[in-house]
CSV table of C-alpha atoms in Angstrom, one decimal:
chain,number,residue,atom,x,y,z
A,145,ALA,CA,69.1,150.8,279.9
A,146,GLN,CA,67.6,154.1,279.9
A,147,SER,CA,64.4,154.3,282.3
A,148,VAL,CA,61.9,156.5,283.5
A,149,SER,CA,60.2,156.2,287.0
A,150,GLN,CA,57.2,157.8,288.0
A,151,HIS,CA,56.9,157.3,291.9
A,152,ASN,CA,52.9,157.9,292.3
A,153,HIS,CA,50.9,155.2,290.4
A,154,HIS,CA,47.6,157.2,291.6
A,155,VAL,CA,46.8,160.1,293.3
A,156,ILE,CA,43.7,161.4,294.7
A,157,LEU,CA,43.4,165.2,295.3
A,158,SER,CA,40.4,167.6,296.1
A,159,GLU,CA,39.8,170.7,293.8
A,160,ALA,CA,42.3,173.6,294.8
A,161,ALA,CA,44.9,171.4,296.0
A,162,SER,CA,48.4,171.5,294.9
A,163,LEU,CA,50.2,169.0,292.7
A,164,GLU,CA,53.4,167.5,292.4
A,165,LEU,CA,54.1,164.3,290.4
A,166,GLY,CA,57.6,162.8,290.4
A,167,CYS,CA,59.5,161.6,287.4
A,168,ASN,CA,63.3,160.5,287.7
A,169,TYR,CA,65.3,158.9,284.7
A,170,SER,CA,68.4,157.1,284.6
A,171,TYR,CA,70.2,158.4,281.4
A,172,GLY,CA,73.2,160.7,282.5
A,173,GLY,CA,73.8,162.6,279.0
A,174,THR,CA,71.9,165.2,277.3
A,175,VAL,CA,68.2,164.8,277.3
A,176,ASN,CA,64.8,166.2,276.0
A,177,LEU,CA,61.9,165.8,278.6
A,178,PHE,CA,58.4,165.8,278.1
A,179,TRP,CA,55.2,165.5,280.3
A,180,TYR,CA,51.9,164.2,278.1
A,181,VAL,CA,48.4,163.7,279.4
A,182,GLN,CA,45.9,161.7,278.6
A,183,TYR,CA,42.1,162.5,279.3
A,184,PRO,CA,39.6,159.9,279.7
A,185,GLY,CA,38.6,158.9,276.2
A,186,GLN,CA,41.3,161.0,274.7
A,187,HIS,CA,44.5,160.6,273.0
A,188,LEU,CA,48.1,161.6,274.4
A,189,GLN,CA,48.5,165.1,274.3
A,190,LEU,CA,51.8,167.1,275.0
A,191,LEU,CA,51.8,168.9,278.5
A,192,LEU,CA,55.0,170.5,278.2
A,193,LYS,CA,58.6,169.9,277.1
A,194,TYR,CA,61.9,170.8,277.9
A,195,PHE,CA,64.7,171.0,275.2
A,196,SER,CA,67.3,173.5,276.7
A,197,GLY,CA,67.5,176.9,278.4
A,198,ASP,CA,65.5,177.6,281.5
A,199,PRO,CA,64.8,174.5,283.7
A,200,LEU,CA,61.7,175.7,284.7
A,201,VAL,CA,59.2,175.3,281.8
A,202,LYS,CA,55.6,176.2,281.7
A,203,GLY,CA,52.9,174.1,279.8
A,204,ILE,CA,49.2,174.6,279.0
A,205,LYS,CA,46.4,175.0,281.7
A,206,GLY,CA,48.8,176.1,284.4
A,207,PHE,CA,51.1,173.0,284.7
A,208,GLU,CA,55.0,173.4,285.2
A,209,ALA,CA,58.1,171.3,285.3
A,210,GLU,CA,61.5,171.7,286.7
A,211,PHE,CA,64.4,170.0,285.4
A,212,ILE,CA,66.9,169.3,287.9
A,213,LYS,CA,69.8,168.0,286.1
A,214,SER,CA,71.6,166.8,289.4
A,215,LYS,CA,68.8,164.8,290.3
A,216,PHE,CA,67.9,163.3,287.0
A,217,SER,CA,64.2,164.7,287.8
A,218,PHE,CA,61.6,166.3,286.1
A,219,ASN,CA,58.8,167.0,288.2
A,220,LEU,CA,55.6,168.2,287.3
A,221,ARG,CA,53.6,170.7,289.4
A,222,LYS,CA,50.1,172.8,289.4
A,223,PRO,CA,49.1,175.0,292.4
A,224,SER,CA,45.8,174.4,292.3
A,225,VAL,CA,43.9,171.5,290.4
A,226,GLN,CA,40.8,171.3,288.9
A,227,TRP,CA,38.1,168.6,288.3
A,228,SER,CA,39.0,168.8,284.7
A,229,ASP,CA,42.6,167.8,285.4
A,230,THR,CA,41.6,164.3,286.0
A,231,ALA,CA,43.5,162.1,283.6
A,232,GLU,CA,46.8,160.2,283.3
A,233,TYR,CA,50.0,161.8,283.2
A,234,PHE,CA,53.0,160.2,281.5
A,235,CYS,CA,56.7,161.5,281.8
A,236,ALA,CA,58.9,160.7,278.7
A,237,VAL,CA,62.7,161.1,278.0
A,238,LYS,CA,64.3,161.1,274.9
A,239,SER,CA,68.1,160.9,275.0
A,240,TYR,CA,70.3,162.4,272.0
A,241,ASN,CA,72.1,159.2,272.3
A,242,THR,CA,69.4,156.8,271.3
A,243,ASP,CA,66.9,158.9,269.8
A,244,LYS,CA,64.2,157.0,271.5
A,245,LEU,CA,61.4,158.3,273.5
A,246,ILE,CA,61.2,156.1,276.9
A,247,PHE,CA,58.0,156.4,278.8
A,248,GLY,CA,57.1,156.2,282.6
A,249,THR,CA,54.4,153.8,283.5
A,250,GLY,CA,52.0,156.8,284.4
A,251,THR,CA,50.1,158.6,287.2
A,252,ARG,CA,46.4,158.4,287.4
A,253,LEU,CA,45.4,161.7,288.8
A,254,GLN,CA,41.7,161.9,290.3
A,255,VAL,CA,40.3,165.2,291.2
A,256,PHE,CA,37.3,165.6,293.3
A,257,PRO,CA,35.2,168.7,293.4
B,1341,GLU,CA,45.1,171.2,261.2
B,1342,ALA,CA,44.2,167.5,261.1
B,1343,GLY,CA,45.8,165.2,263.7
B,1344,VAL,CA,47.1,161.6,263.4
B,1345,VAL,CA,44.2,159.2,262.2
B,1346,GLN,CA,44.3,155.7,263.0
B,1347,SER,CA,41.8,152.8,262.2
B,1348,PRO,CA,40.2,151.1,263.4
B,1349,ARG,CA,39.5,152.4,267.1
B,1350,TYR,CA,38.7,148.9,268.4
B,1351,LYS,CA,39.4,145.5,267.1
B,1352,ILE,CA,38.3,142.2,268.5
B,1353,ILE,CA,39.9,139.0,267.3
B,1354,GLU,CA,40.4,135.4,267.7
B,1355,LYS,CA,44.1,134.2,268.7
B,1356,LYS,CA,45.6,133.0,265.5
B,1357,GLN,CA,43.9,135.4,263.3
B,1358,PRO,CA,45.9,138.2,261.4
B,1359,VAL,CA,44.9,142.1,262.1
B,1360,ALA,CA,46.3,144.9,260.6
B,1361,PHE,CA,46.2,148.5,261.7
B,1362,TRP,CA,46.3,151.8,259.7
B,1363,CYS,CA,47.8,155.3,260.7
B,1364,ASN,CA,48.0,158.5,258.5
B,1365,PRO,CA,50.5,160.8,260.0
B,1366,ILE,CA,50.2,164.5,260.1
B,1367,SER,CA,50.7,166.2,256.8
B,1368,GLY,CA,54.4,167.1,256.3
B,1369,HIS,CA,55.6,164.9,259.1
B,1370,ASN,CA,58.7,162.9,257.8
B,1371,THR,CA,58.8,160.8,260.9
B,1372,LEU,CA,56.1,158.0,262.1
B,1373,TYR,CA,56.4,155.9,264.8
B,1374,TRP,CA,54.3,152.7,266.1
B,1375,TYR,CA,54.0,152.1,269.9
B,1376,ARG,CA,52.3,149.3,272.1
B,1377,GLN,CA,50.6,150.4,275.4
B,1378,ASN,CA,49.8,147.7,277.6
B,1379,LEU,CA,47.5,148.2,280.4
B,1380,GLY,CA,48.8,150.0,283.3
B,1381,GLN,CA,52.0,151.1,281.2
B,1382,GLY,CA,53.5,153.8,279.2
B,1383,PRO,CA,53.7,153.4,275.6
B,1384,GLU,CA,56.7,151.3,274.3
B,1385,LEU,CA,58.3,151.7,270.7
B,1386,LEU,CA,57.8,149.0,268.4
B,1387,ILE,CA,59.3,150.9,265.2
B,1388,ARG,CA,60.4,154.2,263.8
B,1389,TYR,CA,60.2,155.4,260.3
B,1390,GLU,CA,62.0,158.2,258.9
B,1391,ASN,CA,60.2,158.8,255.3
B,1392,GLU,CA,59.7,155.0,253.9
B,1393,GLU,CA,62.9,153.9,256.0
B,1394,ALA,CA,62.5,151.8,259.2
B,1395,VAL,CA,65.4,153.3,261.2
B,1396,ASP,CA,64.7,151.5,264.6
B,1397,ASP,CA,62.7,148.1,264.5
B,1398,SER,CA,64.7,146.7,267.6
B,1399,GLN,CA,61.7,146.1,269.8
B,1400,LEU,CA,59.4,144.7,266.7
B,1401,PRO,CA,58.6,141.0,267.4
B,1402,LYS,CA,59.8,140.3,263.7
B,1403,ASP,CA,58.4,136.7,263.8
B,1404,ARG,CA,54.8,137.7,264.0
B,1405,PHE,CA,54.9,141.7,263.3
B,1406,SER,CA,55.5,143.5,260.4
B,1407,ALA,CA,55.0,147.2,259.4
B,1408,GLU,CA,55.7,149.1,256.0
B,1409,ARG,CA,55.5,152.9,255.2
B,1410,LEU,CA,55.6,152.5,251.5
B,1411,LYS,CA,55.5,156.2,250.1
B,1412,GLY,CA,56.6,157.8,253.2
B,1413,VAL,CA,53.2,158.9,254.4
B,1414,ASP,CA,50.6,156.4,255.9
B,1415,SER,CA,51.7,153.2,257.6
B,1416,THR,CA,50.3,149.9,258.3
B,1417,LEU,CA,51.0,147.6,261.1
B,1418,LYS,CA,50.1,143.9,261.0
B,1419,ILE,CA,50.2,141.1,263.4
B,1420,GLN,CA,50.0,137.3,262.0
B,1421,PRO,CA,49.1,135.2,263.9
B,1422,ALA,CA,48.0,137.2,266.9
B,1423,GLU,CA,48.4,135.7,270.5
B,1424,LEU,CA,46.6,136.4,273.7
B,1425,GLY,CA,49.5,138.7,274.8
B,1426,ASP,CA,49.2,141.1,272.0
B,1427,SER,CA,46.1,142.7,273.5
B,1428,ALA,CA,46.9,146.4,274.0
B,1429,VAL,CA,46.5,149.4,272.6
B,1430,TYR,CA,48.6,150.2,269.5
B,1431,LEU,CA,49.3,153.9,269.1
B,1432,CYS,CA,50.9,155.9,266.1
B,1433,ALA,CA,52.6,158.9,266.3
B,1434,SER,CA,54.3,161.4,263.7
B,1435,SER,CA,56.7,164.1,264.2
B,1436,LEU,CA,58.7,166.5,261.8
B,1437,ASP,CA,62.4,165.7,262.7
B,1438,LEU,CA,65.0,168.4,261.2
B,1439,GLY,CA,67.9,166.5,262.5
B,1440,GLY,CA,70.6,168.0,264.2
B,1441,LEU,CA,70.3,168.6,268.1
B,1442,ALA,CA,66.8,170.1,267.8
B,1443,GLY,CA,64.3,168.5,270.2
B,1444,THR,CA,61.1,167.2,268.4
B,1445,GLU,CA,57.8,166.7,269.5
B,1446,GLN,CA,55.8,163.5,268.7
B,1447,PHE,CA,51.8,164.0,268.3
B,1448,PHE,CA,50.0,161.0,269.0
B,1449,GLY,CA,46.8,159.5,267.4
B,1450,PRO,CA,43.5,157.9,269.2
B,1451,GLY,CA,45.2,154.2,268.9
B,1452,THR,CA,43.4,150.9,268.2
B,1453,ARG,CA,42.6,148.7,271.1
B,1454,LEU,CA,43.0,145.4,270.2
B,1455,THR,CA,41.4,142.5,272.1
B,1456,VAL,CA,42.7,138.9,271.3
B,1457,LEU,CA,40.4,136.2,272.6
């Protein structure tokens, strides 16, 4: 069965530190890839997405992610985090075969000033 | 542009009671999704509608859960009777699915947090 793994369950950083959150998926076919963010008390929002083309995608608020097909990975990065980035981050994958969006378990990011 | 609207935001019921959740998707979105998110987990799809047709309900526990989207716009999800294990956040999402190989983005509502006592 298709699955999504997020290796970091809880990440604690100081402001200005660099961030990388891991995401790996199990499906080998054509996929769409997403990172969603949920700020405290708010609903899930799309951070960035990959459908096709350049494997390095840029999203809102300075986030970017790189799709590495050979590694089945779609890691999220930000060179310098801010306190306002404190949130839960979800990686999600949708395969063309099942047309179903599968989420990872999420990574809780805490950024301290 | 208004987002996905869900009500109620919170619901506390005793086990064996019925409960219903309502969702109004973004205007013009043809596809509607219901997800359940357990504590510490990512959302899991319960049912997906394309217009008024349920095209994927394989994860919906049909003995107690039901859903409808009668006019292809808003939708209700019902649990009857509720069990302790149904405590979770129920999320509604919508998208404009044009078919083919084009990717689609799902927009999520704020969710309904259900507590079953």
